[in-house]
């Protein structure tokens, strides 16, 4: 019986972890390519359908001028493969595209390292964009995050909340021990 009370007390003070919502908005942060260019923007990922949508990503040259603006997905996008294109067309040959393998978006929310897997900017090599042109540049650093304020402010740690929870748990344990002695 005391074990049940202890577990109930712990449940009151421990955080509750939940699964991600059906769809989350992911933000590109600190994306840098091997030529010094950068990328910024966002996209949505739906956990139920395993599809990307609402792409709004801009890449920049190393001088800061706009290189490309991606607003759509190729037909091959889905699961963990984000294939962005500049704009939809019947023939995508020569259209700018950025290909990214983003495994973590299928399972999590928070902040995920974006480097690793295929992440490069190129052009579509045929009408369906199932073949790519020469790789123009490759991602060398950056993250994706579901936190829209990532990097804009330093969070303050409120130690009093943690200490209060610890004190409440300690009080509950003392109470339970005292009841056993009676």
CSV table of N, CA and C in Angstrom, one decimal:
chain,number,residue,atom,x,y,z
A,1,UNK,N,0.8,-1.2,0.0
A,1,UNK,CA,0.0,0.0,0.0
A,1,UNK,C,0.9,1.3,0.0
A,2,UNK,N,1.9,1.2,0.8
A,2,UNK,CA,2.8,2.4,0.9
A,2,UNK,C,3.5,2.6,-0.5
A,3,UNK,N,3.8,1.5,-1.2
A,3,UNK,CA,4.4,1.7,-2.5
A,3,UNK,C,3.5,2.4,-3.5
A,4,UNK,N,2.2,2.1,-3.4
A,4,UNK,CA,1.2,2.8,-4.2
A,4,UNK,C,1.2,4.3,-3.9
A,5,UNK,N,1.2,4.6,-2.7
A,5,UNK,CA,1.2,6.1,-2.3
A,5,UNK,C,2.5,6.8,-2.7
A,6,UNK,N,3.6,6.1,-2.6
A,6,UNK,CA,4.9,6.6,-3.1
A,6,UNK,C,4.9,6.9,-4.6
A,7,UNK,N,4.4,5.9,-5.3
A,7,UNK,CA,4.3,6.1,-6.8
A,7,UNK,C,3.3,7.2,-7.1
A,8,UNK,N,2.2,7.4,-6.4
A,8,UNK,CA,1.3,8.4,-6.6
A,8,UNK,C,1.9,9.8,-6.3
A,9,UNK,N,2.7,9.9,-5.3
A,9,UNK,CA,3.4,11.1,-4.9
A,9,UNK,C,4.4,11.5,-6.0
A,10,UNK,N,5.1,10.5,-6.4
A,10,UNK,CA,6.1,10.7,-7.5
A,10,UNK,C,5.5,11.2,-8.8
A,11,UNK,N,4.3,10.6,-9.1
A,11,UNK,CA,3.6,11.0,-10.3
A,11,UNK,C,3.2,12.5,-10.3
A,12,UNK,N,3.0,13.0,-9.1
A,12,UNK,CA,2.6,14.4,-9.0
A,12,UNK,C,3.7,15.4,-9.2
A,13,UNK,N,4.9,15.0,-9.0
A,13,UNK,CA,6.0,15.9,-9.1
A,13,UNK,C,6.9,15.7,-10.3
A,14,UNK,N,6.8,14.5,-11.0
A,14,UNK,CA,7.6,14.2,-12.1
A,14,UNK,C,7.0,14.7,-13.4
A,15,UNK,N,7.8,15.1,-14.4
A,15,UNK,CA,7.2,15.6,-15.6
A,15,UNK,C,6.4,14.6,-16.4
A,16,UNK,N,5.5,15.0,-17.2
A,16,UNK,CA,4.7,14.0,-18.0
A,16,UNK,C,5.2,14.2,-19.4
A,17,UNK,N,5.6,13.1,-20.0
A,17,UNK,CA,6.1,13.0,-21.4
A,17,UNK,C,4.9,12.6,-22.3
A,18,UNK,N,4.8,13.4,-23.4
A,18,UNK,CA,3.7,13.0,-24.4
A,18,UNK,C,4.3,12.8,-25.7
A,19,UNK,N,3.6,12.1,-26.6
A,19,UNK,CA,4.0,11.9,-27.9
A,19,UNK,C,3.8,13.2,-28.7
A,20,UNK,N,4.6,13.4,-29.8
A,20,UNK,CA,4.4,14.7,-30.6
A,20,UNK,C,3.0,14.8,-31.2
A,21,UNK,N,2.6,16.0,-31.5
A,21,UNK,CA,1.3,16.2,-32.1
A,21,UNK,C,1.3,15.6,-33.5
A,22,UNK,N,0.2,15.5,-34.1
A,22,UNK,CA,0.2,14.9,-35.5
A,22,UNK,C,1.1,15.6,-36.5
A,23,UNK,N,1.1,16.9,-36.4
A,23,UNK,CA,2.0,17.6,-37.3
A,23,UNK,C,2.8,18.7,-36.5
A,24,UNK,N,4.0,18.8,-36.9
A,24,UNK,CA,4.9,19.8,-36.3
A,24,UNK,C,5.6,20.7,-37.3
A,25,UNK,N,5.8,21.9,-37.0
A,25,UNK,CA,6.6,22.8,-37.8
A,25,UNK,C,8.1,22.7,-37.4
A,26,UNK,N,8.9,22.4,-38.3
A,26,UNK,CA,10.4,22.4,-38.1
A,26,UNK,C,11.0,23.6,-38.7
A,27,UNK,N,12.0,24.2,-38.0
A,27,UNK,CA,12.7,25.4,-38.4
A,27,UNK,C,14.2,25.0,-38.7
A,28,UNK,N,14.7,25.5,-39.8
A,28,UNK,CA,16.1,25.3,-40.1
A,28,UNK,C,16.9,26.4,-39.3
A,29,UNK,N,17.9,26.0,-38.6
A,29,UNK,CA,18.7,26.9,-37.8
A,29,UNK,C,20.2,26.7,-38.1
A,30,UNK,N,20.9,27.7,-38.4
A,30,UNK,CA,22.4,27.7,-38.5
A,30,UNK,C,22.8,26.8,-39.6
A,31,UNK,N,22.1,26.7,-40.7
A,31,UNK,CA,22.5,25.8,-41.8
A,31,UNK,C,23.5,26.5,-42.6
A,32,UNK,N,24.7,25.9,-42.8
A,32,UNK,CA,25.8,26.4,-43.5
A,32,UNK,C,26.3,25.3,-44.5
A,33,UNK,N,26.5,25.8,-45.8
A,33,UNK,CA,27.0,24.9,-46.8
A,33,UNK,C,28.5,24.9,-46.9
A,34,UNK,N,29.0,24.0,-47.6
A,34,UNK,CA,30.5,23.9,-47.8
A,34,UNK,C,31.1,25.1,-48.6
A,35,UNK,N,30.3,25.9,-49.3
A,35,UNK,CA,30.8,27.1,-50.0
A,35,UNK,C,30.6,28.3,-49.2
A,36,UNK,N,30.1,28.2,-47.9
A,36,UNK,CA,29.9,29.4,-47.1
A,36,UNK,C,28.5,30.0,-47.2
A,37,UNK,N,27.7,29.4,-48.1
A,37,UNK,CA,26.3,29.9,-48.2
A,37,UNK,C,25.5,29.3,-47.0
A,38,UNK,N,24.2,29.8,-46.9
A,38,UNK,CA,23.4,29.4,-45.7
A,38,UNK,C,22.0,29.1,-46.2
A,39,UNK,N,21.2,28.5,-45.3
A,39,UNK,CA,19.8,28.3,-45.6
A,39,UNK,C,19.0,28.6,-44.3
A,40,UNK,N,17.8,29.1,-44.5
A,40,UNK,CA,16.9,29.3,-43.4
A,40,UNK,C,15.4,29.1,-43.9
A,41,UNK,N,14.5,28.8,-42.9
A,41,UNK,CA,13.1,28.6,-43.3
A,41,UNK,C,12.5,27.6,-42.4
A,42,UNK,N,11.4,27.0,-42.9
A,42,UNK,CA,10.7,26.0,-42.2
A,42,UNK,C,9.9,25.1,-43.1
A,43,UNK,N,9.4,24.0,-42.5
A,43,UNK,CA,8.5,23.1,-43.2
A,43,UNK,C,7.7,22.3,-42.1
A,44,UNK,N,6.6,21.7,-42.5
A,44,UNK,CA,5.8,20.9,-41.6
A,44,UNK,C,6.0,19.5,-41.9
A,45,UNK,N,5.9,18.7,-40.8
A,45,UNK,CA,6.0,17.2,-41.0
A,45,UNK,C,4.8,16.6,-40.2
A,46,UNK,N,4.0,15.8,-40.9
A,46,UNK,CA,2.8,15.2,-40.3
A,46,UNK,C,3.2,13.7,-40.0
A,47,UNK,N,3.1,13.4,-38.6
A,47,UNK,CA,3.5,12.1,-38.2
A,47,UNK,C,2.5,11.0,-38.6
A,48,UNK,N,1.3,11.4,-38.8
A,48,UNK,CA,0.3,10.4,-39.2
A,48,UNK,C,0.5,10.0,-40.7
A,49,UNK,N,0.6,10.9,-41.6
A,49,UNK,CA,0.7,10.6,-43.0
A,49,UNK,C,2.1,10.4,-43.4
A,50,UNK,N,3.1,10.8,-42.5
A,50,UNK,CA,4.5,10.7,-42.8
A,50,UNK,C,4.9,11.5,-44.1
A,51,UNK,N,4.3,12.7,-44.1
A,51,UNK,CA,4.5,13.6,-45.3
A,51,UNK,C,5.0,15.0,-44.8
A,52,UNK,N,5.8,15.6,-45.7
A,52,UNK,CA,6.2,17.0,-45.5
A,52,UNK,C,5.3,17.9,-46.2
A,53,UNK,N,5.1,19.2,-45.7
A,53,UNK,CA,4.3,20.1,-46.4
A,53,UNK,C,4.7,21.6,-46.0
A,54,UNK,N,4.0,22.6,-46.5
A,54,UNK,CA,4.2,24.0,-46.2
A,54,UNK,C,5.7,24.4,-46.1
A,55,UNK,N,6.4,24.1,-47.2
A,55,UNK,CA,7.8,24.4,-47.3
A,55,UNK,C,8.0,25.9,-47.6
A,56,UNK,N,8.9,26.5,-46.8
A,56,UNK,CA,9.2,27.9,-47.0
A,56,UNK,C,10.7,28.0,-46.6
A,57,UNK,N,11.6,27.7,-47.5
A,57,UNK,CA,13.0,27.6,-47.3
A,57,UNK,C,13.8,28.5,-48.3
A,58,UNK,N,14.7,29.3,-47.9
A,58,UNK,CA,15.5,30.2,-48.7
A,58,UNK,C,17.0,29.8,-48.5
A,59,UNK,N,17.7,29.7,-49.6
A,59,UNK,CA,19.1,29.5,-49.5
A,59,UNK,C,19.8,30.8,-50.0
A,60,UNK,N,21.0,31.0,-49.4
A,60,UNK,CA,21.7,32.2,-49.7
A,60,UNK,C,23.1,31.9,-50.2
A,61,UNK,N,23.7,32.8,-51.0
A,61,UNK,CA,25.1,32.6,-51.4
A,61,UNK,C,26.0,33.0,-50.2
A,62,UNK,N,27.3,32.8,-50.4
A,62,UNK,CA,28.2,33.2,-49.3
A,62,UNK,C,28.2,34.8,-49.1
A,63,UNK,N,27.7,35.5,-50.1
A,63,UNK,CA,27.7,37.0,-49.9
A,63,UNK,C,26.4,37.5,-49.3
A,64,UNK,N,25.4,36.5,-49.1
A,64,UNK,CA,24.2,36.9,-48.5
A,64,UNK,C,23.0,37.1,-49.5
A,65,UNK,N,23.3,37.1,-50.7
A,65,UNK,CA,22.2,37.3,-51.7
A,65,UNK,C,21.4,36.0,-51.8
A,66,UNK,N,20.1,36.1,-52.2
A,66,UNK,CA,19.2,35.0,-52.3
A,66,UNK,C,19.7,34.1,-53.4
A,67,UNK,N,19.9,32.8,-53.1
A,67,UNK,CA,20.3,31.8,-54.1
A,67,UNK,C,19.0,31.2,-54.7
A,68,UNK,N,18.2,30.6,-53.8
A,68,UNK,CA,16.9,30.0,-54.3
A,68,UNK,C,15.9,30.1,-53.2
A,69,UNK,N,14.6,30.0,-53.6
A,69,UNK,CA,13.5,30.0,-52.6
A,69,UNK,C,12.7,28.7,-52.9
A,70,UNK,N,12.6,27.8,-51.9
A,70,UNK,CA,11.9,26.6,-52.1
A,70,UNK,C,10.5,26.7,-51.5
A,71,UNK,N,9.5,26.3,-52.2
A,71,UNK,CA,8.1,26.5,-51.8
A,71,UNK,C,7.3,25.2,-52.0
A,72,UNK,N,7.9,24.2,-52.6
A,72,UNK,CA,7.1,23.0,-52.9
A,72,UNK,C,8.0,21.7,-52.7
A,73,UNK,N,7.3,20.6,-52.8
A,73,UNK,CA,8.0,19.3,-52.7
A,73,UNK,C,8.0,18.5,-54.0
A,74,UNK,N,9.0,17.7,-54.2
A,74,UNK,CA,8.9,16.8,-55.4
A,74,UNK,C,8.0,15.7,-55.0
A,75,UNK,N,7.5,14.9,-56.0
A,75,UNK,CA,6.7,13.8,-55.8
A,75,UNK,C,7.4,12.7,-55.0
A,76,UNK,N,8.7,12.7,-54.9
A,76,UNK,CA,9.4,11.6,-54.2
A,76,UNK,C,9.5,11.9,-52.7
A,77,UNK,N,9.1,13.1,-52.2
A,77,UNK,CA,9.2,13.4,-50.8
A,77,UNK,C,8.2,12.5,-49.9
A,78,UNK,N,8.6,12.3,-48.7
A,78,UNK,CA,7.8,11.5,-47.8
A,78,UNK,C,8.7,10.8,-46.8
A,79,UNK,N,8.1,10.2,-45.8
A,79,UNK,CA,8.8,9.5,-44.7
A,79,UNK,C,9.9,10.4,-44.2
A,80,UNK,N,11.1,10.2,-44.5
A,80,UNK,CA,12.2,11.0,-43.9
A,80,UNK,C,12.9,11.7,-45.1
A,81,UNK,N,12.4,11.7,-46.3
A,81,UNK,CA,13.1,12.3,-47.4
A,81,UNK,C,12.4,13.6,-47.8
A,82,UNK,N,13.1,14.7,-47.6
A,82,UNK,CA,12.6,16.1,-47.9
A,82,UNK,C,13.3,16.5,-49.2
A,83,UNK,N,12.5,16.5,-50.3
A,83,UNK,CA,13.0,16.9,-51.6
A,83,UNK,C,12.3,18.2,-52.0
A,84,UNK,N,12.9,19.3,-51.7
A,84,UNK,CA,12.3,20.6,-51.9
A,84,UNK,C,12.6,21.1,-53.3
A,85,UNK,N,11.6,21.8,-54.0
A,85,UNK,CA,11.9,22.4,-55.3
A,85,UNK,C,11.5,23.8,-55.2
A,86,UNK,N,12.0,24.6,-56.2
A,86,UNK,CA,11.7,26.0,-56.2
A,86,UNK,C,10.2,26.2,-56.5
A,87,UNK,N,9.6,25.6,-57.5
A,87,UNK,CA,8.2,25.7,-57.7
A,87,UNK,C,7.7,24.6,-58.6
A,88,UNK,N,6.5,24.1,-58.4
A,88,UNK,CA,6.0,23.0,-59.2
A,88,UNK,C,5.9,23.3,-60.6
A,89,UNK,N,6.1,22.3,-61.5
A,89,UNK,CA,6.0,22.5,-62.9
A,89,UNK,C,5.8,21.1,-63.5
A,90,UNK,N,5.2,21.1,-64.7
A,90,UNK,CA,5.1,19.8,-65.4
A,90,UNK,C,6.4,19.2,-65.8
A,91,UNK,N,7.4,20.0,-66.1
A,91,UNK,CA,8.7,19.5,-66.4
A,91,UNK,C,9.7,20.2,-65.4
A,92,UNK,N,10.3,19.4,-64.5
A,92,UNK,CA,11.1,20.0,-63.5
A,92,UNK,C,12.6,20.0,-63.9
A,93,UNK,N,12.9,19.7,-65.1
A,93,UNK,CA,14.3,19.7,-65.6
A,93,UNK,C,15.0,21.1,-65.3
A,94,UNK,N,16.1,21.1,-64.6
A,94,UNK,CA,16.8,22.3,-64.4
A,94,UNK,C,16.3,23.1,-63.2
A,95,UNK,N,15.2,22.7,-62.6
A,95,UNK,CA,14.6,23.4,-61.4
A,95,UNK,C,15.5,23.2,-60.2
A,96,UNK,N,15.8,24.2,-59.5
A,96,UNK,CA,16.6,24.1,-58.3
A,96,UNK,C,15.9,23.2,-57.2
A,97,UNK,N,16.7,22.3,-56.6
A,97,UNK,CA,16.2,21.4,-55.6
A,97,UNK,C,17.2,21.2,-54.5
A,98,UNK,N,16.7,21.0,-53.3
A,98,UNK,CA,17.5,20.7,-52.1
A,98,UNK,C,17.0,19.4,-51.6
A,99,UNK,N,17.9,18.4,-51.5
A,99,UNK,CA,17.5,17.1,-51.0
A,99,UNK,C,18.0,16.9,-49.6
A,100,UNK,N,17.2,16.4,-48.7
A,100,UNK,CA,17.6,16.2,-47.3
A,100,UNK,C,17.0,14.9,-46.8
A,101,UNK,N,17.9,14.1,-46.1
A,101,UNK,CA,17.4,13.0,-45.3
A,101,UNK,C,17.3,13.5,-43.9
A,102,UNK,N,16.2,13.5,-43.3
A,102,UNK,CA,16.0,14.0,-41.9
A,102,UNK,C,15.3,12.9,-41.1
A,103,UNK,N,16.1,11.9,-40.7
A,103,UNK,CA,15.5,10.8,-39.9
A,103,UNK,C,14.8,11.2,-38.7
A,104,UNK,N,15.3,12.1,-37.9
A,104,UNK,CA,14.8,12.4,-36.6
A,104,UNK,C,13.4,12.9,-36.6
A,105,UNK,N,12.9,13.6,-37.7
A,105,UNK,CA,11.6,14.2,-37.7
A,105,UNK,C,10.5,13.2,-37.6
A,106,UNK,N,10.8,11.9,-37.9
A,106,UNK,CA,9.8,10.9,-37.9
A,106,UNK,C,9.4,10.5,-36.5
A,107,UNK,N,10.4,10.7,-35.5
A,107,UNK,CA,10.2,10.1,-34.2
A,107,UNK,C,10.2,11.1,-33.1
A,108,UNK,N,10.5,12.4,-33.3
A,108,UNK,CA,10.7,13.3,-32.2
A,108,UNK,C,10.3,14.7,-32.4
A,109,UNK,N,10.4,15.5,-31.4
A,109,UNK,CA,10.3,16.9,-31.5
A,109,UNK,C,11.4,17.5,-30.7
A,110,UNK,N,11.7,18.7,-30.8
A,110,UNK,CA,12.9,19.3,-30.1
A,110,UNK,C,13.9,19.8,-31.1
A,111,UNK,N,15.1,19.5,-30.9
A,111,UNK,CA,16.2,20.0,-31.8
A,111,UNK,C,17.0,18.8,-32.2
A,112,UNK,N,17.3,18.7,-33.5
A,112,UNK,CA,18.0,17.5,-34.1
A,112,UNK,C,19.1,18.1,-35.0
A,113,UNK,N,20.3,17.4,-34.9
A,113,UNK,CA,21.4,17.8,-35.8
A,113,UNK,C,21.0,17.5,-37.2
A,114,UNK,N,21.2,18.4,-38.1
A,114,UNK,CA,20.7,18.2,-39.5
A,114,UNK,C,21.8,17.6,-40.4
A,115,UNK,N,23.1,17.6,-39.9
A,115,UNK,CA,24.2,17.1,-40.7
A,115,UNK,C,24.2,15.6,-40.7
A,116,UNK,N,24.6,15.0,-41.8
A,116,UNK,CA,24.6,13.5,-41.9
A,116,UNK,C,23.5,13.1,-42.9
A,117,UNK,N,23.7,12.0,-43.6
A,117,UNK,CA,22.7,11.6,-44.6
A,117,UNK,C,22.9,12.5,-45.8
A,118,UNK,N,22.0,12.5,-46.7
A,118,UNK,CA,22.1,13.4,-47.9
A,118,UNK,C,21.5,14.7,-47.7
A,119,UNK,N,22.3,15.8,-47.8
A,119,UNK,CA,21.8,17.1,-47.7
A,119,UNK,C,22.6,18.0,-48.6
A,120,UNK,N,22.1,18.3,-49.8
A,120,UNK,CA,22.8,19.1,-50.7
A,120,UNK,C,21.8,19.8,-51.6
A,121,UNK,N,22.4,20.8,-52.3
A,121,UNK,CA,21.6,21.6,-53.2
A,121,UNK,C,22.1,21.3,-54.6
A,122,UNK,N,21.1,21.2,-55.5
A,122,UNK,CA,21.4,20.8,-56.9
A,122,UNK,C,20.3,21.2,-57.8
A,123,UNK,N,20.1,20.6,-59.0
A,123,UNK,CA,19.0,20.8,-59.9
A,123,UNK,C,18.4,19.5,-60.3
A,124,UNK,N,17.2,19.5,-60.7
A,124,UNK,CA,16.5,18.3,-61.2
A,124,UNK,C,17.1,18.0,-62.6
A,125,UNK,N,17.4,16.7,-62.8
A,125,UNK,CA,18.1,16.2,-64.0
A,125,UNK,C,17.1,15.8,-65.0
A,126,UNK,N,15.8,15.6,-64.7
A,126,UNK,CA,14.8,15.2,-65.7
A,126,UNK,C,13.4,15.8,-65.3
A,127,UNK,N,12.4,15.6,-66.1
A,127,UNK,CA,11.1,16.2,-65.9
A,127,UNK,C,10.5,15.8,-64.5
A,128,UNK,N,10.7,14.6,-64.1
A,128,UNK,CA,10.1,14.1,-62.8
A,128,UNK,C,11.0,14.4,-61.6
A,129,UNK,N,12.1,14.9,-61.8
A,129,UNK,CA,13.1,15.1,-60.8
A,129,UNK,C,13.5,13.8,-60.0
A,130,UNK,N,13.5,12.7,-60.8
A,130,UNK,CA,13.9,11.5,-60.2
A,130,UNK,C,15.4,11.3,-60.4
A,131,UNK,N,16.0,12.1,-61.2
A,131,UNK,CA,17.5,12.2,-61.4
A,131,UNK,C,17.9,13.6,-61.1
A,132,UNK,N,19.1,13.7,-60.5
A,132,UNK,CA,19.6,15.0,-60.1
A,132,UNK,C,20.7,15.4,-61.0
A,133,UNK,N,20.9,16.7,-61.1
A,133,UNK,CA,22.1,17.3,-61.8
A,133,UNK,C,23.3,17.2,-60.8
A,134,UNK,N,24.4,17.9,-61.2
A,134,UNK,CA,25.6,17.9,-60.4
A,134,UNK,C,25.3,18.5,-59.0
A,135,UNK,N,25.9,18.0,-58.0
A,135,UNK,CA,25.7,18.6,-56.7
A,135,UNK,C,26.5,19.9,-56.6
A,136,UNK,N,25.8,21.0,-56.3
A,136,UNK,CA,26.3,22.3,-56.2
A,136,UNK,C,27.0,22.6,-54.9
A,137,UNK,N,26.4,22.2,-53.8
A,137,UNK,CA,27.0,22.4,-52.5
A,137,UNK,C,26.3,21.4,-51.5
A,138,UNK,N,27.0,21.2,-50.4
A,138,UNK,CA,26.6,20.2,-49.4
A,138,UNK,C,26.5,20.9,-48.0
A,139,UNK,N,25.5,20.5,-47.2
A,139,UNK,CA,25.4,21.0,-45.9
A,139,UNK,C,26.5,20.5,-45.0
A,140,UNK,N,27.1,21.4,-44.2
A,140,UNK,CA,28.2,21.1,-43.3
A,140,UNK,C,27.9,21.3,-41.8
A,141,UNK,N,26.8,22.1,-41.6
A,141,UNK,CA,26.4,22.3,-40.2
A,141,UNK,C,25.0,22.9,-40.1
A,142,UNK,N,24.3,22.6,-39.0
A,142,UNK,CA,23.0,23.1,-38.8
A,142,UNK,C,22.1,22.2,-38.0
A,143,UNK,N,21.0,22.7,-37.6
A,143,UNK,CA,20.0,21.9,-36.9
A,143,UNK,C,18.6,22.2,-37.4
A,144,UNK,N,17.7,21.3,-37.1
A,144,UNK,CA,16.3,21.6,-37.3
A,144,UNK,C,15.7,21.5,-35.9
A,145,UNK,N,14.7,22.4,-35.7
A,145,UNK,CA,14.1,22.4,-34.3
A,145,UNK,C,12.6,22.8,-34.4
A,146,UNK,N,11.9,22.2,-33.5
A,146,UNK,CA,10.4,22.6,-33.4
A,146,UNK,C,10.2,23.8,-32.5
A,147,UNK,N,11.3,24.3,-32.0
A,147,UNK,CA,11.2,25.5,-31.1
A,147,UNK,C,11.5,26.8,-32.0
A,148,UNK,N,10.4,27.6,-32.2
A,148,UNK,CA,10.6,28.7,-33.1
A,148,UNK,C,11.5,29.8,-32.5
A,149,UNK,N,11.8,29.8,-31.2
A,149,UNK,CA,12.6,30.8,-30.6
A,149,UNK,C,14.0,30.2,-30.3
A,150,UNK,N,14.4,29.1,-31.0
A,150,UNK,CA,15.7,28.5,-30.8
A,150,UNK,C,16.8,29.5,-31.0
A,151,UNK,N,17.7,29.7,-30.1
A,151,UNK,CA,18.8,30.6,-30.3
A,151,UNK,C,18.6,32.0,-30.1
A,152,UNK,N,17.3,32.5,-29.8
A,152,UNK,CA,17.1,33.9,-29.7
A,152,UNK,C,17.2,34.4,-28.3
A,153,UNK,N,17.1,33.5,-27.3
A,153,UNK,CA,17.2,34.0,-25.9
A,153,UNK,C,17.8,32.9,-25.1
A,154,UNK,N,18.5,33.2,-24.1
A,154,UNK,CA,19.0,32.2,-23.1
A,154,UNK,C,17.9,31.9,-22.1
A,155,UNK,N,17.5,30.7,-22.0
A,155,UNK,CA,16.4,30.4,-21.0
A,155,UNK,C,17.0,30.5,-19.6
A,156,UNK,N,16.1,31.0,-18.7
A,156,UNK,CA,16.4,31.1,-17.3
A,156,UNK,C,16.0,29.9,-16.6
A,157,UNK,N,16.9,29.4,-15.7
A,157,UNK,CA,16.5,28.2,-15.0
A,157,UNK,C,15.9,28.6,-13.7
A,158,UNK,N,14.7,28.1,-13.4
A,158,UNK,CA,14.0,28.3,-12.2
A,158,UNK,C,14.3,27.2,-11.2
A,159,UNK,N,15.3,27.3,-10.4
A,159,UNK,CA,15.7,26.2,-9.5
A,159,UNK,C,14.6,26.0,-8.4
A,160,UNK,N,13.8,27.1,-8.1
A,160,UNK,CA,12.8,27.0,-7.0
A,160,UNK,C,11.8,25.9,-7.3
A,161,UNK,N,11.4,25.8,-8.6
A,161,UNK,CA,10.4,24.8,-9.0
A,161,UNK,C,10.9,23.4,-8.7
A,162,UNK,N,12.2,23.1,-9.1
A,162,UNK,CA,12.8,21.8,-8.9
A,162,UNK,C,13.0,21.5,-7.4
A,163,UNK,N,13.4,22.5,-6.7
A,163,UNK,CA,13.6,22.3,-5.2
A,163,UNK,C,12.3,22.1,-4.5
A,164,UNK,N,11.2,22.8,-5.0
A,164,UNK,CA,9.9,22.7,-4.4
A,164,UNK,C,9.4,21.3,-4.6
A,165,UNK,N,9.6,20.7,-5.8
A,165,UNK,CA,9.1,19.4,-6.1
A,165,UNK,C,9.9,18.4,-5.3
A,166,UNK,N,11.2,18.6,-5.1
A,166,UNK,CA,12.0,17.7,-4.3
A,166,UNK,C,11.6,17.7,-2.9
A,167,UNK,N,11.3,18.9,-2.4
A,167,UNK,CA,10.8,19.1,-1.0
A,167,UNK,C,9.5,18.4,-0.8
A,168,UNK,N,8.6,18.5,-1.8
A,168,UNK,CA,7.3,17.8,-1.7
A,168,UNK,C,7.5,16.3,-1.6
A,169,UNK,N,8.3,15.8,-2.5
A,169,UNK,CA,8.6,14.4,-2.5
A,169,UNK,C,9.2,13.9,-1.2
A,170,UNK,N,10.1,14.7,-0.6
A,170,UNK,CA,10.8,14.4,0.7
A,170,UNK,C,9.7,14.4,1.8
A,171,UNK,N,8.8,15.4,1.8
A,171,UNK,CA,7.8,15.5,2.8
A,171,UNK,C,6.9,14.3,2.7
A,172,UNK,N,6.5,13.8,1.5
A,172,UNK,CA,5.6,12.7,1.3
A,172,UNK,C,6.3,11.4,1.9
A,173,UNK,N,7.6,11.3,1.6
A,173,UNK,CA,8.4,10.1,2.1
A,173,UNK,C,8.4,10.1,3.6
A,174,UNK,N,8.7,11.3,4.2
A,174,UNK,CA,8.7,11.4,5.7
A,174,UNK,C,7.3,11.1,6.3
A,175,UNK,N,6.3,11.6,5.6
A,175,UNK,CA,4.9,11.3,6.1
A,175,UNK,C,4.7,9.8,6.1
A,176,UNK,N,5.0,9.1,5.0
A,176,UNK,CA,4.8,7.7,4.8
A,176,UNK,C,5.6,6.9,5.8
A,177,UNK,N,6.9,7.3,6.1
A,177,UNK,CA,7.7,6.6,7.1
A,177,UNK,C,7.1,6.8,8.5
A,178,UNK,N,6.6,8.0,8.8
A,178,UNK,CA,6.0,8.2,10.1
A,178,UNK,C,4.8,7.4,10.3
A,179,UNK,N,4.0,7.2,9.3
A,179,UNK,CA,2.8,6.4,9.4
A,179,UNK,C,3.1,4.9,9.7
A,180,UNK,N,4.2,4.4,9.1
A,180,UNK,CA,4.6,3.0,9.4
A,180,UNK,C,5.0,2.8,10.8
A,181,UNK,N,5.5,3.8,11.5
A,181,UNK,CA,6.0,3.6,12.8
A,181,UNK,C,4.8,3.5,13.8
A,182,UNK,N,3.7,4.1,13.5
A,182,UNK,CA,2.6,4.1,14.4
A,182,UNK,C,1.9,2.8,14.6
